[in-house]
Structure formats: structure tokens, C-alpha cells
């Protein structure tokens, strides 16, 4: 991909016959909405995400293909505000979630159906307002549910069918 690319939204959207790994992303990339969505034959790891990335909703939205790890993606060091459906139904994606961006507000369906992710749920950012189905059907996640931020207004189905989670339910946000 070009070194100076800043906007990659829908760049490869519905390229259903593309194969191989997702390439390295340019450090200048800020918008990647639907960038690799519905490219079911792409495989491998999630590449390192640039720290400049702000819009990533539906970026890897697909139902099959990606079979590598998310662990080295740098997700927590980005500036993403909207990550809705970012990894929606990437059921073969493995590894631990490496942290969430401190700027994240919308995480609706972010990891919905990512049943092969493992480890603990990272700390939820204080900016999070929508966690609707955020971890729905992530049966491989374990440990306790982290503290819920007081900014959270939509938690519908947030931890639905997360059968590996243990411990107590955290205090619900008051506000």
C-alpha cells in the first residue's frame, strides 16, 4: 500500500477473490472503514495498526478467512473512536486482545462472533458509550469482566454467550 495513504475506506470492500495475507498498513492511515470487509479469502494475522488510525468500523468485517492472531496488532495504541463491527464474525482469529484505544466510544459488535479469541478482556476505556454486543459469543475469553465505565449507555448483549468468563459481575455504571 502507498506510504502516504491516509484514507483507505472501502478500498478492497467485497473483493471476494483476493487471497493471501493483509499487507502492512501505512503509518499515515487514518480512515479504514470497510477497508478489508467481506474479503473472505484473506488469511493470516491482523497487521500492526497505525497509531494515526481513527475510523475502523467494519474494517475486517467478514465471516471466515482471517486465521492468524490479533495479539500484535497495536490496537490499544491507536486513536480509534469508532470500531463497530471491526472484527465482526472473524471466528478463526486467535490470540489475546492487546488492549483497547483510550479514545474508543463506539464498540458495537466489535468482536461479536470471535469465538477463537482467548485470554482476559482488557480494561474498557472511560470514553466507551456503546458496547452493544461488543464481546457477544466470544466463548474463548476467560477471567473476570472488567470494570464498566460510567460513560457506557448501551450494554445490550455486551457479554452474551461468553461462557468462559468467571468471577463476579462488576458494579453497573451510575450516572
JSON list of C-alpha atoms in Angstrom, two decimals:
[
{"chain": "A", "resi": 1, "resn": "UNK", "atom": "CA", "xyz": [0.00, 0.00, 0.00]},
{"chain": "A", "resi": 2, "resn": "UNK", "atom": "CA", "xyz": [1.26, 3.53, -0.71]},
{"chain": "A", "resi": 3, "resn": "UNK", "atom": "CA", "xyz": [3.29, 5.06, 2.12]},
{"chain": "A", "resi": 4, "resn": "UNK", "atom": "CA", "xyz": [1.24, 8.30, 2.16]},
{"chain": "A", "resi": 5, "resn": "UNK", "atom": "CA", "xyz": [-2.21, 6.66, 2.13]},
{"chain": "A", "resi": 6, "resn": "UNK", "atom": "CA", "xyz": [-4.48, 8.35, 4.69]},
{"chain": "A", "resi": 7, "resn": "UNK", "atom": "CA", "xyz": [-7.95, 7.23, 3.56]},
{"chain": "A", "resi": 8, "resn": "UNK", "atom": "CA", "xyz": [-8.47, 3.56, 2.73]},
{"chain": "A", "resi": 9, "resn": "UNK", "atom": "CA", "xyz": [-12.18, 3.20, 3.43]},
{"chain": "A", "resi": 10, "resn": "UNK", "atom": "CA", "xyz": [-13.87, 0.58, 1.20]},
{"chain": "A", "resi": 11, "resn": "UNK", "atom": "CA", "xyz": [-10.59, 0.20, -0.71]},
{"chain": "A", "resi": 12, "resn": "UNK", "atom": "CA", "xyz": [-10.92, -3.60, -1.03]},
{"chain": "A", "resi": 13, "resn": "UNK", "atom": "CA", "xyz": [-14.57, -3.91, 0.07]},
{"chain": "A", "resi": 14, "resn": "UNK", "atom": "CA", "xyz": [-16.25, -7.06, -1.36]},
{"chain": "A", "resi": 15, "resn": "UNK", "atom": "CA", "xyz": [-13.13, -8.20, -3.21]},
{"chain": "A", "resi": 16, "resn": "UNK", "atom": "CA", "xyz": [-14.24, -11.74, -2.55]},
{"chain": "A", "resi": 17, "resn": "UNK", "atom": "CA", "xyz": [-11.47, -13.49, -4.50]},
{"chain": "A", "resi": 18, "resn": "UNK", "atom": "CA", "xyz": [-8.44, -11.71, -3.03]},
{"chain": "A", "resi": 19, "resn": "UNK", "atom": "CA", "xyz": [-6.17, -14.23, -1.33]},
{"chain": "A", "resi": 20, "resn": "UNK", "atom": "CA", "xyz": [-3.13, -14.13, 0.92]},
{"chain": "A", "resi": 21, "resn": "UNK", "atom": "CA", "xyz": [-2.28, -12.02, 3.93]},
{"chain": "A", "resi": 22, "resn": "UNK", "atom": "CA", "xyz": [-3.33, -8.46, 4.63]},
{"chain": "A", "resi": 23, "resn": "UNK", "atom": "CA", "xyz": [-0.34, -6.21, 3.78]},
{"chain": "A", "resi": 24, "resn": "UNK", "atom": "CA", "xyz": [1.50, -3.89, 6.13]},
{"chain": "A", "resi": 25, "resn": "UNK", "atom": "CA", "xyz": [-0.55, -0.74, 6.69]},
{"chain": "A", "resi": 26, "resn": "UNK", "atom": "CA", "xyz": [0.99, 2.70, 6.10]},
{"chain": "A", "resi": 27, "resn": "UNK", "atom": "CA", "xyz": [1.73, 4.71, 9.25]},
{"chain": "A", "resi": 28, "resn": "UNK", "atom": "CA", "xyz": [-0.25, 7.64, 7.79]},
{"chain": "A", "resi": 29, "resn": "UNK", "atom": "CA", "xyz": [-3.58, 5.74, 7.58]},
{"chain": "A", "resi": 30, "resn": "UNK", "atom": "CA", "xyz": [-6.42, 7.49, 9.47]},
{"chain": "A", "resi": 31, "resn": "UNK", "atom": "CA", "xyz": [-9.59, 6.04, 7.92]},
{"chain": "A", "resi": 32, "resn": "UNK", "atom": "CA", "xyz": [-10.10, 2.35, 7.18]},
{"chain": "A", "resi": 33, "resn": "UNK", "atom": "CA", "xyz": [-13.87, 1.90, 7.31]},
{"chain": "A", "resi": 34, "resn": "UNK", "atom": "CA", "xyz": [-14.85, -1.34, 5.48]},
{"chain": "A", "resi": 35, "resn": "UNK", "atom": "CA", "xyz": [-11.28, -1.47, 4.09]},
{"chain": "A", "resi": 36, "resn": "UNK", "atom": "CA", "xyz": [-11.00, -5.29, 4.01]},
{"chain": "A", "resi": 37, "resn": "UNK", "atom": "CA", "xyz": [-14.65, -6.13, 4.75]},
{"chain": "A", "resi": 38, "resn": "UNK", "atom": "CA", "xyz": [-16.14, -9.18, 3.06]},
{"chain": "A", "resi": 39, "resn": "UNK", "atom": "CA", "xyz": [-12.85, -10.41, 1.67]},
{"chain": "A", "resi": 40, "resn": "UNK", "atom": "CA", "xyz": [-13.34, -13.97, 2.94]},
{"chain": "A", "resi": 41, "resn": "UNK", "atom": "CA", "xyz": [-10.21, -15.48, 1.40]},
{"chain": "A", "resi": 42, "resn": "UNK", "atom": "CA", "xyz": [-7.73, -13.15, 3.11]},
{"chain": "A", "resi": 43, "resn": "UNK", "atom": "CA", "xyz": [-5.80, -15.04, 5.79]},
{"chain": "A", "resi": 44, "resn": "UNK", "atom": "CA", "xyz": [-3.11, -14.53, 8.40]},
{"chain": "A", "resi": 45, "resn": "UNK", "atom": "CA", "xyz": [-2.50, -12.13, 11.24]},
{"chain": "A", "resi": 46, "resn": "UNK", "atom": "CA", "xyz": [-4.01, -8.70, 11.77]},
{"chain": "A", "resi": 47, "resn": "UNK", "atom": "CA", "xyz": [-1.15, -6.37, 10.80]},
{"chain": "A", "resi": 48, "resn": "UNK", "atom": "CA", "xyz": [0.14, -3.67, 13.11]},
{"chain": "A", "resi": 49, "resn": "UNK", "atom": "CA", "xyz": [-2.44, -0.90, 13.13]},
{"chain": "A", "resi": 50, "resn": "UNK", "atom": "CA", "xyz": [-1.05, 2.64, 12.71]},
{"chain": "A", "resi": 51, "resn": "UNK", "atom": "CA", "xyz": [-1.28, 4.91, 15.75]},
{"chain": "A", "resi": 52, "resn": "UNK", "atom": "CA", "xyz": [-2.92, 7.53, 13.47]},
{"chain": "A", "resi": 53, "resn": "UNK", "atom": "CA", "xyz": [-5.97, 5.32, 12.81]},
{"chain": "A", "resi": 54, "resn": "UNK", "atom": "CA", "xyz": [-9.23, 6.96, 13.96]},
{"chain": "A", "resi": 55, "resn": "UNK", "atom": "CA", "xyz": [-12.03, 5.28, 11.95]},
{"chain": "A", "resi": 56, "resn": "UNK", "atom": "CA", "xyz": [-12.04, 1.49, 11.74]},
{"chain": "A", "resi": 57, "resn": "UNK", "atom": "CA", "xyz": [-15.67, 0.42, 11.78]},
{"chain": "A", "resi": 58, "resn": "UNK", "atom": "CA", "xyz": [-16.21, -2.76, 9.76]},
{"chain": "A", "resi": 59, "resn": "UNK", "atom": "CA", "xyz": [-12.51, -2.79, 8.81]},
{"chain": "A", "resi": 60, "resn": "UNK", "atom": "CA", "xyz": [-12.12, -6.59, 8.87]},
{"chain": "A", "resi": 61, "resn": "UNK", "atom": "CA", "xyz": [-15.83, -7.45, 8.95]},
{"chain": "A", "resi": 62, "resn": "UNK", "atom": "CA", "xyz": [-16.11, -10.94, 7.47]},
{"chain": "A", "resi": 63, "resn": "UNK", "atom": "CA", "xyz": [-17.27, -14.40, 8.46]},
{"chain": "A", "resi": 64, "resn": "UNK", "atom": "CA", "xyz": [-14.25, -16.50, 7.57]},
{"chain": "A", "resi": 65, "resn": "UNK", "atom": "CA", "xyz": [-10.67, -16.32, 6.41]},
{"chain": "A", "resi": 66, "resn": "UNK", "atom": "CA", "xyz": [-8.58, -14.44, 8.92]},
{"chain": "A", "resi": 67, "resn": "UNK", "atom": "CA", "xyz": [-6.97, -17.26, 10.83]},
{"chain": "A", "resi": 68, "resn": "UNK", "atom": "CA", "xyz": [-3.99, -15.58, 12.47]},
{"chain": "A", "resi": 69, "resn": "UNK", "atom": "CA", "xyz": [-3.57, -13.59, 15.65]},
{"chain": "A", "resi": 70, "resn": "UNK", "atom": "CA", "xyz": [-4.72, -10.20, 16.84]},
{"chain": "A", "resi": 71, "resn": "UNK", "atom": "CA", "xyz": [-2.08, -10.11, 19.59]},
{"chain": "A", "resi": 72, "resn": "UNK", "atom": "CA", "xyz": [0.48, -7.96, 17.72]},
{"chain": "A", "resi": 73, "resn": "UNK", "atom": "CA", "xyz": [-2.00, -5.52, 16.18]},
{"chain": "A", "resi": 74, "resn": "UNK", "atom": "CA", "xyz": [-1.13, -2.47, 18.33]},
{"chain": "A", "resi": 75, "resn": "UNK", "atom": "CA", "xyz": [-4.89, -1.92, 18.76]},
{"chain": "A", "resi": 76, "resn": "UNK", "atom": "CA", "xyz": [-4.58, -0.21, 22.14]},
{"chain": "A", "resi": 77, "resn": "UNK", "atom": "CA", "xyz": [-2.16, 2.42, 20.82]},
{"chain": "A", "resi": 78, "resn": "UNK", "atom": "CA", "xyz": [-4.43, 3.72, 18.05]},
{"chain": "A", "resi": 79, "resn": "UNK", "atom": "CA", "xyz": [-6.77, 6.73, 18.17]},
{"chain": "A", "resi": 80, "resn": "UNK", "atom": "CA", "xyz": [-9.84, 4.80, 17.03]},
{"chain": "A", "resi": 81, "resn": "UNK", "atom": "CA", "xyz": [-13.17, 6.25, 18.14]},
{"chain": "A", "resi": 82, "resn": "UNK", "atom": "CA", "xyz": [-15.49, 4.00, 16.11]},
{"chain": "A", "resi": 83, "resn": "UNK", "atom": "CA", "xyz": [-14.62, 0.30, 15.98]},
{"chain": "A", "resi": 84, "resn": "UNK", "atom": "CA", "xyz": [-18.14, -1.02, 15.48]},
{"chain": "A", "resi": 85, "resn": "UNK", "atom": "CA", "xyz": [-18.08, -4.42, 13.78]},
{"chain": "A", "resi": 86, "resn": "UNK", "atom": "CA", "xyz": [-14.31, -4.05, 13.27]},
{"chain": "A", "resi": 87, "resn": "UNK", "atom": "CA", "xyz": [-13.69, -7.79, 13.70]},
{"chain": "A", "resi": 88, "resn": "UNK", "atom": "CA", "xyz": [-17.32, -8.92, 13.37]},
{"chain": "A", "resi": 89, "resn": "UNK", "atom": "CA", "xyz": [-17.54, -12.70, 12.92]},
{"chain": "A", "resi": 90, "resn": "UNK", "atom": "CA", "xyz": [-13.81, -13.24, 12.45]},
{"chain": "A", "resi": 91, "resn": "UNK", "atom": "CA", "xyz": [-14.35, -16.60, 14.12]},
{"chain": "A", "resi": 92, "resn": "UNK", "atom": "CA", "xyz": [-10.89, -18.01, 13.32]},
{"chain": "A", "resi": 93, "resn": "UNK", "atom": "CA", "xyz": [-8.98, -15.00, 14.68]},
{"chain": "A", "resi": 94, "resn": "UNK", "atom": "CA", "xyz": [-6.88, -16.07, 17.69]},
{"chain": "A", "resi": 95, "resn": "UNK", "atom": "CA", "xyz": [-4.83, -14.58, 20.49]},
{"chain": "A", "resi": 96, "resn": "UNK", "atom": "CA", "xyz": [-5.35, -12.08, 23.28]},
{"chain": "A", "resi": 97, "resn": "UNK", "atom": "CA", "xyz": [-6.93, -8.69, 22.70]},
{"chain": "A", "resi": 98, "resn": "UNK", "atom": "CA", "xyz": [-3.91, -6.38, 23.12]},
{"chain": "A", "resi": 99, "resn": "UNK", "atom": "CA", "xyz": [-5.74, -3.51, 24.78]},
{"chain": "A", "resi": 100, "resn": "UNK", "atom": "CA", "xyz": [-8.37, -1.08, 23.58]},
{"chain": "A", "resi": 101, "resn": "UNK", "atom": "CA", "xyz": [-7.85, 2.52, 22.41]},
{"chain": "A", "resi": 102, "resn": "UNK", "atom": "CA", "xyz": [-8.38, 5.11, 25.15]},
{"chain": "A", "resi": 103, "resn": "UNK", "atom": "CA", "xyz": [-10.38, 7.15, 22.60]},
{"chain": "A", "resi": 104, "resn": "UNK", "atom": "CA", "xyz": [-12.90, 4.38, 21.80]},
{"chain": "A", "resi": 105, "resn": "UNK", "atom": "CA", "xyz": [-16.56, 5.44, 22.04]},
{"chain": "A", "resi": 106, "resn": "UNK", "atom": "CA", "xyz": [-18.45, 3.01, 19.77]},
{"chain": "A", "resi": 107, "resn": "UNK", "atom": "CA", "xyz": [-17.55, -0.67, 20.05]},
{"chain": "A", "resi": 108, "resn": "UNK", "atom": "CA", "xyz": [-20.88, -2.17, 18.99]},
{"chain": "A", "resi": 109, "resn": "UNK", "atom": "CA", "xyz": [-20.33, -5.72, 17.69]},
{"chain": "A", "resi": 110, "resn": "UNK", "atom": "CA", "xyz": [-16.57, -5.09, 17.69]},
{"chain": "A", "resi": 111, "resn": "UNK", "atom": "CA", "xyz": [-15.63, -8.70, 18.49]},
{"chain": "A", "resi": 112, "resn": "UNK", "atom": "CA", "xyz": [-19.07, -10.28, 18.04]},
{"chain": "A", "resi": 113, "resn": "UNK", "atom": "CA", "xyz": [-18.62, -13.93, 16.99]},
{"chain": "A", "resi": 114, "resn": "UNK", "atom": "CA", "xyz": [-14.84, -14.00, 17.52]},
{"chain": "A", "resi": 115, "resn": "UNK", "atom": "CA", "xyz": [-15.09, -17.33, 19.32]},
{"chain": "A", "resi": 116, "resn": "UNK", "atom": "CA", "xyz": [-11.39, -18.23, 18.98]},
{"chain": "A", "resi": 117, "resn": "UNK", "atom": "CA", "xyz": [-10.05, -15.19, 20.87]},
{"chain": "A", "resi": 118, "resn": "UNK", "atom": "CA", "xyz": [-8.54, -16.15, 24.23]},
{"chain": "A", "resi": 119, "resn": "UNK", "atom": "CA", "xyz": [-7.37, -14.53, 27.44]},
{"chain": "A", "resi": 120, "resn": "UNK", "atom": "CA", "xyz": [-8.88, -11.80, 29.55]},
{"chain": "A", "resi": 121, "resn": "UNK", "atom": "CA", "xyz": [-10.96, -8.87, 28.38]},
{"chain": "A", "resi": 122, "resn": "UNK", "atom": "CA", "xyz": [-8.75, -5.78, 28.54]},
{"chain": "A", "resi": 123, "resn": "UNK", "atom": "CA", "xyz": [-9.63, -2.68, 30.54]},
{"chain": "A", "resi": 124, "resn": "UNK", "atom": "CA", "xyz": [-12.56, -0.82, 28.98]},
{"chain": "A", "resi": 125, "resn": "UNK", "atom": "CA", "xyz": [-11.80, 2.82, 28.13]},
{"chain": "A", "resi": 126, "resn": "UNK", "atom": "CA", "xyz": [-13.51, 5.55, 30.13]},
{"chain": "A", "resi": 127, "resn": "UNK", "atom": "CA", "xyz": [-14.77, 7.06, 26.84]},
{"chain": "A", "resi": 128, "resn": "UNK", "atom": "CA", "xyz": [-16.81, 3.97, 25.83]},
{"chain": "A", "resi": 129, "resn": "UNK", "atom": "CA", "xyz": [-20.51, 4.75, 25.28]},
{"chain": "A", "resi": 130, "resn": "UNK", "atom": "CA", "xyz": [-21.71, 1.79, 23.18]},
{"chain": "A", "resi": 131, "resn": "UNK", "atom": "CA", "xyz": [-20.70, -1.77, 23.96]},
{"chain": "A", "resi": 132, "resn": "UNK", "atom": "CA", "xyz": [-23.73, -3.34, 22.27]},
{"chain": "A", "resi": 133, "resn": "UNK", "atom": "CA", "xyz": [-22.77, -6.99, 21.53]},
{"chain": "A", "resi": 134, "resn": "UNK", "atom": "CA", "xyz": [-19.12, -6.00, 21.88]},
{"chain": "A", "resi": 135, "resn": "UNK", "atom": "CA", "xyz": [-17.95, -9.45, 23.03]},
{"chain": "A", "resi": 136, "resn": "UNK", "atom": "CA", "xyz": [-21.06, -11.44, 22.11]},
{"chain": "A", "resi": 137, "resn": "UNK", "atom": "CA", "xyz": [-20.31, -15.15, 21.52]},
{"chain": "A", "resi": 138, "resn": "UNK", "atom": "CA", "xyz": [-16.62, -14.79, 22.42]},
{"chain": "A", "resi": 139, "resn": "UNK", "atom": "CA", "xyz": [-16.66, -18.12, 24.25]},
{"chain": "A", "resi": 140, "resn": "UNK", "atom": "CA", "xyz": [-12.86, -18.38, 24.39]},
{"chain": "A", "resi": 141, "resn": "UNK", "atom": "CA", "xyz": [-12.41, -15.28, 26.55]},
{"chain": "A", "resi": 142, "resn": "UNK", "atom": "CA", "xyz": [-11.74, -16.05, 30.22]},
{"chain": "A", "resi": 143, "resn": "UNK", "atom": "CA", "xyz": [-11.35, -14.29, 33.53]},
{"chain": "A", "resi": 144, "resn": "UNK", "atom": "CA", "xyz": [-13.36, -11.52, 35.12]},
{"chain": "A", "resi": 145, "resn": "UNK", "atom": "CA", "xyz": [-15.44, -8.88, 33.42]},
{"chain": "A", "resi": 146, "resn": "UNK", "atom": "CA", "xyz": [-13.53, -5.59, 33.77]},
{"chain": "A", "resi": 147, "resn": "UNK", "atom": "CA", "xyz": [-14.97, -2.51, 35.43]},
{"chain": "A", "resi": 148, "resn": "UNK", "atom": "CA", "xyz": [-17.68, -0.93, 33.32]},
{"chain": "A", "resi": 149, "resn": "UNK", "atom": "CA", "xyz": [-17.07, 2.76, 32.55]},
{"chain": "A", "resi": 150, "resn": "UNK", "atom": "CA", "xyz": [-19.61, 5.32, 33.78]},
{"chain": "A", "resi": 151, "resn": "UNK", "atom": "CA", "xyz": [-19.85, 6.63, 30.18]},
{"chain": "A", "resi": 152, "resn": "UNK", "atom": "CA", "xyz": [-21.43, 3.33, 28.99]},
{"chain": "A", "resi": 153, "resn": "UNK", "atom": "CA", "xyz": [-25.02, 3.89, 27.82]},
{"chain": "A", "resi": 154, "resn": "UNK", "atom": "CA", "xyz": [-25.60, 0.78, 25.67]},
{"chain": "A", "resi": 155, "resn": "UNK", "atom": "CA", "xyz": [-24.55, -2.60, 27.05]},
{"chain": "A", "resi": 156, "resn": "UNK", "atom": "CA", "xyz": [-27.19, -4.74, 25.35]},
{"chain": "A", "resi": 157, "resn": "UNK", "atom": "CA", "xyz": [-25.80, -8.26, 24.70]},
{"chain": "A", "resi": 158, "resn": "UNK", "atom": "CA", "xyz": [-22.33, -6.96, 25.62]},
{"chain": "A", "resi": 159, "resn": "UNK", "atom": "CA", "xyz": [-21.13, -10.29, 27.10]},
{"chain": "A", "resi": 160, "resn": "UNK", "atom": "CA", "xyz": [-23.83, -12.56, 25.63]},
{"chain": "A", "resi": 161, "resn": "UNK", "atom": "CA", "xyz": [-22.73, -16.23, 25.43]},
{"chain": "A", "resi": 162, "resn": "UNK", "atom": "CA", "xyz": [-19.26, -15.55, 26.88]},
{"chain": "A", "resi": 163, "resn": "UNK", "atom": "CA", "xyz": [-19.26, -18.88, 28.64]},
{"chain": "A", "resi": 164, "resn": "UNK", "atom": "CA", "xyz": [-15.58, -18.71, 29.64]},
{"chain": "A", "resi": 165, "resn": "UNK", "atom": "CA", "xyz": [-15.95, -15.62, 31.82]},
{"chain": "A", "resi": 166, "resn": "UNK", "atom": "CA", "xyz": [-15.81, -16.16, 35.60]},
{"chain": "A", "resi": 167, "resn": "UNK", "atom": "CA", "xyz": [-15.98, -14.13, 38.78]},
{"chain": "A", "resi": 168, "resn": "UNK", "atom": "CA", "xyz": [-18.42, -11.50, 39.93]},
{"chain": "A", "resi": 169, "resn": "UNK", "atom": "CA", "xyz": [-20.45, -9.10, 37.85]},
{"chain": "A", "resi": 170, "resn": "UNK", "atom": "CA", "xyz": [-18.82, -5.67, 38.21]},
{"chain": "A", "resi": 171, "resn": "UNK", "atom": "CA", "xyz": [-20.72, -2.70, 39.56]},
{"chain": "A", "resi": 172, "resn": "UNK", "atom": "CA", "xyz": [-23.04, -1.23, 36.96]},
{"chain": "A", "resi": 173, "resn": "UNK", "atom": "CA", "xyz": [-22.34, 2.36, 35.88]},
{"chain": "A", "resi": 174, "resn": "UNK", "atom": "CA", "xyz": [-24.16, 5.03, 37.82]},
{"chain": "A", "resi": 175, "resn": "UNK", "atom": "CA", "xyz": [-24.78, 8.29, 36.08]}
]
